[in-house]
Structures are given as structure tokens and as C-alpha cells.
Amino acid sequence: MKKLLVIALALVMCLSALAGCSKKEEPEAPSGMKLASGDNVDYYMYVPEMWRVDKSDLYTSANFSSGDPTSISATAYAISSDIKSVGDWWAGFEKEMATVYTEISEVEETDAKLDGIKGKEYAFTASLAGQKYNFIITAVIKDYYVYYITYTSVPEYNENHLKERTQMVEAFKFEK
């Protein structure tokens, strides 16, 4: 009987421990927004409630609709020790983009923040297979990772979602 009680108690403790680890506690979504990021990332990205979300283990993505291909995504990946700033990261990233996109416009660079961390924002246009796209990339470096949010739109819809893009960038939070 004593053995059975010890086994039952151990089982309850194990189940309690597993239940406590199953899901991270997330902050409340800002008004009119929903969580877009999955459980396997260390940030919270929120998008307007009407946007369609695609959760992945590697990135977070949402788009407006099939008729309006405007999208936003968040990506994080480890950087090498020779990357000391967002500018260093951007120099390599920009070279990689030039292998895929054509007609890349002059890039407008401004200071930006994600959850209070200073970084940069890069705005430009580029073409892929004859289709022109507008991009705004907001990037920061935190704990040997670059985190960047990419807003992508076609010119005819770009202005329609810039306010929402700003709200999404401002609502972005790192896990504490």
C-alpha cells in the first residue's frame, strides 16, 4: 500500500511538472490584434485580427489576403562573431538579396527599435520575376541573434497597410 501511494505521488508530481512546462505565458495581445508567433520562438509578434497567420518553428508570418498579397514576417537566426552591428549584418544580407532580386532601389536607412532594442530599418523596392515589391525590414541584434521583421507589399497595396505595419513593429515583444 505504501509503495502504491509513493508511485501515485510521484506520478502526480511528474504530471504537474510537465503541465507547468507545456506552454509559455504570453502577454495579452494589444487591442484588435492576435498572436502570430508560435511556441518555439523567443518573441511575441502580433498582427491585426483579420490577417491570416502561418506559424512555423523557424519564423512567423502573416498575410492580409489572397487578393492583397501584403505580408509581414519575423525571423531570428544566429550570427557569427564577426557581425558586430546591424549594419554589418545588413551588408551581407543585402549581397544575398542581390542574388535573388533585381532592380533594387537605393536603400533608405533609419534608426529603429524592436521592444526597446536599438536597430535599423531598411526601406527599398526590388523586383522578382518582373514583379516589383516594396520592402521595409526592421532589424536588431540581441544575444548573438539577428531578429528582423520584413514587411513586403506590391506597390498598389503598399500604402494601405503601413499604419498596421507600424503597429505590428511596435507591438513586437521579446520573451522575458
PDB file of C-alpha atoms in Angstrom:
ATOM      1  CA  MET A   1       0.000   0.000   0.000  1.00  0.00           C
ATOM      2  CA  LYS A   2       2.834   2.371   0.899  1.00  0.00           C
ATOM      3  CA  LYS A   3       4.538   1.573  -2.404  1.00  0.00           C
ATOM      4  CA  LEU A   4       1.338   2.393  -4.326  1.00  0.00           C
ATOM      5  CA  LEU A   5       0.997   5.733  -2.518  1.00  0.00           C
ATOM      6  CA  VAL A   6       4.618   6.668  -3.332  1.00  0.00           C
ATOM      7  CA  ILE A   7       4.117   5.770  -7.010  1.00  0.00           C
ATOM      8  CA  ALA A   8       0.877   7.785  -7.192  1.00  0.00           C
ATOM      9  CA  LEU A   9       2.524  10.790  -5.542  1.00  0.00           C
ATOM     10  CA  ALA A  10       5.497  10.587  -7.937  1.00  0.00           C
ATOM     11  CA  LEU A  11       3.132  10.408 -10.912  1.00  0.00           C
ATOM     12  CA  VAL A  12       1.224  13.499  -9.733  1.00  0.00           C
ATOM     13  CA  MET A  13       4.478  15.420  -9.286  1.00  0.00           C
ATOM     14  CA  CYS A  14       5.685  14.460 -12.786  1.00  0.00           C
ATOM     15  CA  LEU A  15       2.392  15.449 -14.389  1.00  0.00           C
ATOM     16  CA  SER A  16       2.399  18.757 -12.524  1.00  0.00           C
ATOM     17  CA  ALA A  17       5.928  19.493 -13.715  1.00  0.00           C
ATOM     18  CA  LEU A  18       5.036  18.678 -17.311  1.00  0.00           C
ATOM     19  CA  ALA A  19       1.895  20.831 -17.192  1.00  0.00           C
ATOM     20  CA  GLY A  20       3.947  23.769 -15.927  1.00  0.00           C
ATOM     21  CA  CYS A  21       6.389  23.470 -18.832  1.00  0.00           C
ATOM     22  CA  SER A  22       3.930  22.893 -21.632  1.00  0.00           C
ATOM     23  CA  LYS A  23       3.254  26.484 -22.670  1.00  0.00           C
ATOM     24  CA  LYS A  24       4.974  29.772 -22.059  1.00  0.00           C
ATOM     25  CA  GLU A  25       2.888  32.513 -20.554  1.00  0.00           C
ATOM     26  CA  GLU A  26       2.298  35.168 -23.170  1.00  0.00           C
ATOM     27  CA  PRO A  27       1.436  38.825 -22.682  1.00  0.00           C
ATOM     28  CA  GLU A  28      -2.067  39.951 -23.567  1.00  0.00           C
ATOM     29  CA  ALA A  29      -2.476  40.853 -27.236  1.00  0.00           C
ATOM     30  CA  PRO A  30      -2.920  44.555 -27.973  1.00  0.00           C
ATOM     31  CA  SER A  31      -6.478  45.606 -28.778  1.00  0.00           C
ATOM     32  CA  GLY A  32      -7.567  44.462 -32.248  1.00  0.00           C
ATOM     33  CA  MET A  33      -4.562  42.151 -32.643  1.00  0.00           C
ATOM     34  CA  LYS A  34      -3.825  38.442 -32.240  1.00  0.00           C
ATOM     35  CA  LEU A  35      -0.700  36.427 -31.532  1.00  0.00           C
ATOM     36  CA  ALA A  36       1.040  35.276 -34.695  1.00  0.00           C
ATOM     37  CA  SER A  37       4.203  33.697 -33.280  1.00  0.00           C
ATOM     38  CA  GLY A  38       4.420  30.053 -32.241  1.00  0.00           C
ATOM     39  CA  ASP A  39       5.582  28.451 -29.006  1.00  0.00           C
ATOM     40  CA  ASN A  40       9.082  27.654 -30.302  1.00  0.00           C
ATOM     41  CA  VAL A  41      10.297  31.225 -30.744  1.00  0.00           C
ATOM     42  CA  ASP A  42      11.509  33.608 -28.048  1.00  0.00           C
ATOM     43  CA  TYR A  43       9.390  36.575 -29.100  1.00  0.00           C
ATOM     44  CA  TYR A  44       5.753  37.587 -29.434  1.00  0.00           C
ATOM     45  CA  MET A  45       4.581  39.013 -32.723  1.00  0.00           C
ATOM     46  CA  TYR A  46       1.056  40.349 -33.013  1.00  0.00           C
ATOM     47  CA  VAL A  47      -0.887  41.059 -36.190  1.00  0.00           C
ATOM     48  CA  PRO A  48      -4.308  42.588 -36.837  1.00  0.00           C
ATOM     49  CA  GLU A  49      -7.100  40.108 -36.156  1.00  0.00           C
ATOM     50  CA  MET A  50      -8.146  39.976 -39.825  1.00  0.00           C
ATOM     51  CA  TRP A  51      -4.681  38.923 -41.088  1.00  0.00           C
ATOM     52  CA  ARG A  52      -4.037  35.239 -41.859  1.00  0.00           C
ATOM     53  CA  VAL A  53      -1.278  33.645 -39.768  1.00  0.00           C
ATOM     54  CA  ASP A  54       1.231  30.974 -40.821  1.00  0.00           C
ATOM     55  CA  LYS A  55       3.086  29.620 -37.776  1.00  0.00           C
ATOM     56  CA  SER A  56       6.393  27.848 -38.245  1.00  0.00           C
ATOM     57  CA  ASP A  57       9.131  26.700 -35.891  1.00  0.00           C
ATOM     58  CA  LEU A  58      11.648  28.899 -37.700  1.00  0.00           C
ATOM     59  CA  TYR A  59       9.773  32.108 -38.372  1.00  0.00           C
ATOM     60  CA  THR A  60       6.448  33.895 -38.002  1.00  0.00           C
ATOM     61  CA  SER A  61       4.440  35.017 -40.994  1.00  0.00           C
ATOM     62  CA  ALA A  62       1.075  36.611 -41.741  1.00  0.00           C
ATOM     63  CA  ASN A  63      -0.547  37.998 -44.846  1.00  0.00           C
ATOM     64  CA  PHE A  64      -3.530  40.186 -45.487  1.00  0.00           C
ATOM     65  CA  SER A  65      -5.449  38.161 -48.106  1.00  0.00           C
ATOM     66  CA  SER A  66      -5.037  36.280 -51.347  1.00  0.00           C
ATOM     67  CA  GLY A  67      -6.303  39.323 -53.278  1.00  0.00           C
ATOM     68  CA  ASP A  68      -3.881  41.647 -51.460  1.00  0.00           C
ATOM     69  CA  PRO A  69      -0.546  39.840 -51.056  1.00  0.00           C
ATOM     70  CA  THR A  70       0.843  42.208 -48.398  1.00  0.00           C
ATOM     71  CA  SER A  71       2.730  40.183 -45.790  1.00  0.00           C
ATOM     72  CA  ILE A  72       4.858  40.507 -42.692  1.00  0.00           C
ATOM     73  CA  SER A  73       7.280  38.020 -41.192  1.00  0.00           C
ATOM     74  CA  ALA A  74       9.648  37.786 -38.249  1.00  0.00           C
ATOM     75  CA  THR A  75      12.865  35.794 -38.444  1.00  0.00           C
ATOM     76  CA  ALA A  76      15.672  35.124 -35.991  1.00  0.00           C
ATOM     77  CA  TYR A  77      18.964  33.399 -36.607  1.00  0.00           C
ATOM     78  CA  ALA A  78      22.366  33.108 -35.000  1.00  0.00           C
ATOM     79  CA  ILE A  79      25.069  35.407 -36.282  1.00  0.00           C
ATOM     80  CA  SER A  80      28.805  34.856 -36.434  1.00  0.00           C
ATOM     81  CA  SER A  81      31.165  36.618 -34.048  1.00  0.00           C
ATOM     82  CA  ASP A  82      32.408  38.934 -36.813  1.00  0.00           C
ATOM     83  CA  ILE A  83      28.943  40.571 -37.022  1.00  0.00           C
ATOM     84  CA  LYS A  84      29.194  43.449 -34.540  1.00  0.00           C
ATOM     85  CA  SER A  85      26.247  45.594 -35.625  1.00  0.00           C
ATOM     86  CA  VAL A  86      23.021  45.549 -37.592  1.00  0.00           C
ATOM     87  CA  GLY A  87      24.941  47.395 -40.329  1.00  0.00           C
ATOM     88  CA  ASP A  88      27.432  44.503 -40.550  1.00  0.00           C
ATOM     89  CA  TRP A  89      24.556  42.029 -40.849  1.00  0.00           C
ATOM     90  CA  TRP A  90      22.801  44.183 -43.453  1.00  0.00           C
ATOM     91  CA  ALA A  91      25.890  44.359 -45.679  1.00  0.00           C
ATOM     92  CA  GLY A  92      25.890  40.573 -46.048  1.00  0.00           C
ATOM     93  CA  PHE A  93      22.115  40.296 -46.253  1.00  0.00           C
ATOM     94  CA  GLU A  94      21.970  42.926 -48.995  1.00  0.00           C
ATOM     95  CA  LYS A  95      24.538  40.984 -51.056  1.00  0.00           C
ATOM     96  CA  GLU A  96      22.437  37.807 -50.692  1.00  0.00           C
ATOM     97  CA  MET A  97      19.302  39.665 -51.785  1.00  0.00           C
ATOM     98  CA  ALA A  98      21.060  40.846 -54.935  1.00  0.00           C
ATOM     99  CA  THR A  99      21.459  37.200 -55.990  1.00  0.00           C
ATOM    100  CA  VAL A 100      17.654  36.772 -55.974  1.00  0.00           C
ATOM    101  CA  TYR A 101      16.132  40.198 -56.686  1.00  0.00           C
ATOM    102  CA  THR A 102      16.795  42.658 -59.491  1.00  0.00           C
ATOM    103  CA  GLU A 103      16.247  46.398 -59.835  1.00  0.00           C
ATOM    104  CA  ILE A 104      16.976  47.003 -56.138  1.00  0.00           C
ATOM    105  CA  SER A 105      16.417  50.684 -55.396  1.00  0.00           C
ATOM    106  CA  GLU A 106      18.602  52.825 -53.209  1.00  0.00           C
ATOM    107  CA  VAL A 107      18.023  51.697 -49.625  1.00  0.00           C
ATOM    108  CA  GLU A 108      16.682  54.231 -47.135  1.00  0.00           C
ATOM    109  CA  GLU A 109      18.210  53.510 -43.711  1.00  0.00           C
ATOM    110  CA  THR A 110      16.790  54.911 -40.460  1.00  0.00           C
ATOM    111  CA  ASP A 111      17.188  54.175 -36.776  1.00  0.00           C
ATOM    112  CA  ALA A 112      14.559  51.851 -35.332  1.00  0.00           C
ATOM    113  CA  LYS A 113      13.754  49.734 -32.276  1.00  0.00           C
ATOM    114  CA  LEU A 114      12.198  46.373 -31.519  1.00  0.00           C
ATOM    115  CA  ASP A 115      10.962  46.101 -27.937  1.00  0.00           C
ATOM    116  CA  GLY A 116      13.304  48.897 -26.871  1.00  0.00           C
ATOM    117  CA  ILE A 117      16.418  47.435 -28.516  1.00  0.00           C
ATOM    118  CA  LYS A 118      18.096  49.847 -30.923  1.00  0.00           C
ATOM    119  CA  GLY A 119      18.497  48.716 -34.502  1.00  0.00           C
ATOM    120  CA  LYS A 120      17.925  49.841 -38.061  1.00  0.00           C
ATOM    121  CA  GLU A 121      15.145  49.962 -40.591  1.00  0.00           C
ATOM    122  CA  TYR A 122      15.761  49.494 -44.312  1.00  0.00           C
ATOM    123  CA  ALA A 123      13.177  50.539 -46.928  1.00  0.00           C
ATOM    124  CA  PHE A 124      13.588  49.782 -50.627  1.00  0.00           C
ATOM    125  CA  THR A 125      11.953  48.297 -53.701  1.00  0.00           C
ATOM    126  CA  ALA A 126      13.129  45.308 -55.710  1.00  0.00           C
ATOM    127  CA  SER A 127      11.840  43.081 -58.489  1.00  0.00           C
ATOM    128  CA  LEU A 128      11.440  39.325 -58.684  1.00  0.00           C
ATOM    129  CA  ALA A 129      10.459  37.699 -61.985  1.00  0.00           C
ATOM    130  CA  GLY A 130       9.274  41.073 -63.303  1.00  0.00           C
ATOM    131  CA  GLN A 131       7.072  41.877 -60.266  1.00  0.00           C
ATOM    132  CA  LYS A 132       8.085  44.919 -58.193  1.00  0.00           C
ATOM    133  CA  TYR A 133       7.858  44.709 -54.379  1.00  0.00           C
ATOM    134  CA  ASN A 134       8.172  47.248 -51.567  1.00  0.00           C
ATOM    135  CA  PHE A 135      10.154  46.107 -48.523  1.00  0.00           C
ATOM    136  CA  ILE A 136      10.662  47.519 -45.042  1.00  0.00           C
ATOM    137  CA  ILE A 137      12.995  45.477 -42.850  1.00  0.00           C
ATOM    138  CA  THR A 138      13.374  46.312 -39.152  1.00  0.00           C
ATOM    139  CA  ALA A 139      16.377  44.568 -37.569  1.00  0.00           C
ATOM    140  CA  VAL A 140      18.070  44.339 -34.162  1.00  0.00           C
ATOM    141  CA  ILE A 141      20.779  42.191 -32.640  1.00  0.00           C
ATOM    142  CA  LYS A 142      20.098  40.514 -29.298  1.00  0.00           C
ATOM    143  CA  ASP A 143      22.041  37.713 -27.595  1.00  0.00           C
ATOM    144  CA  TYR A 144      24.069  36.733 -30.704  1.00  0.00           C
ATOM    145  CA  TYR A 145      20.964  36.587 -32.885  1.00  0.00           C
ATOM    146  CA  VAL A 146      19.654  38.954 -35.506  1.00  0.00           C
ATOM    147  CA  TYR A 147      15.897  39.444 -35.333  1.00  0.00           C
ATOM    148  CA  TYR A 148      14.251  41.065 -38.285  1.00  0.00           C
ATOM    149  CA  ILE A 149      10.712  41.870 -39.308  1.00  0.00           C
ATOM    150  CA  THR A 150      10.097  42.063 -43.048  1.00  0.00           C
ATOM    151  CA  TYR A 151       7.099  43.910 -44.450  1.00  0.00           C
ATOM    152  CA  THR A 152       6.500  43.078 -48.124  1.00  0.00           C
ATOM    153  CA  SER A 153       3.891  44.543 -50.445  1.00  0.00           C
ATOM    154  CA  VAL A 154       3.251  45.220 -54.086  1.00  0.00           C
ATOM    155  CA  PRO A 155       3.191  48.938 -54.950  1.00  0.00           C
ATOM    156  CA  GLU A 156      -0.577  49.144 -55.433  1.00  0.00           C
ATOM    157  CA  TYR A 157      -1.261  47.923 -51.865  1.00  0.00           C
ATOM    158  CA  ASN A 158       1.781  49.282 -50.028  1.00  0.00           C
ATOM    159  CA  GLU A 159       0.185  52.425 -48.597  1.00  0.00           C
ATOM    160  CA  ASN A 160      -2.915  50.502 -47.416  1.00  0.00           C
ATOM    161  CA  HIS A 161      -1.059  48.686 -44.626  1.00  0.00           C
ATOM    162  CA  LEU A 162       1.763  50.990 -43.490  1.00  0.00           C
ATOM    163  CA  LYS A 163      -0.115  52.011 -40.336  1.00  0.00           C
ATOM    164  CA  GLU A 164      -0.720  48.331 -39.495  1.00  0.00           C
ATOM    165  CA  ARG A 165       2.961  47.589 -40.126  1.00  0.00           C
ATOM    166  CA  THR A 166       3.941  50.264 -37.627  1.00  0.00           C
ATOM    167  CA  GLN A 167       1.501  48.812 -35.065  1.00  0.00           C
ATOM    168  CA  MET A 168       2.940  45.313 -35.571  1.00  0.00           C
ATOM    169  CA  VAL A 169       6.527  46.513 -35.128  1.00  0.00           C
ATOM    170  CA  GLU A 170       5.577  48.493 -32.011  1.00  0.00           C
ATOM    171  CA  ALA A 171       3.689  45.509 -30.516  1.00  0.00           C
ATOM    172  CA  PHE A 172       6.629  43.091 -31.031  1.00  0.00           C
ATOM    173  CA  LYS A 173       7.979  41.819 -27.678  1.00  0.00           C
ATOM    174  CA  PHE A 174      10.841  39.581 -26.659  1.00  0.00           C
ATOM    175  CA  GLU A 175      10.187  36.822 -24.163  1.00  0.00           C
ATOM    176  CA  LYS A 176      11.327  37.968 -20.730  1.00  0.00           C
TER     177      LYS A 176
END
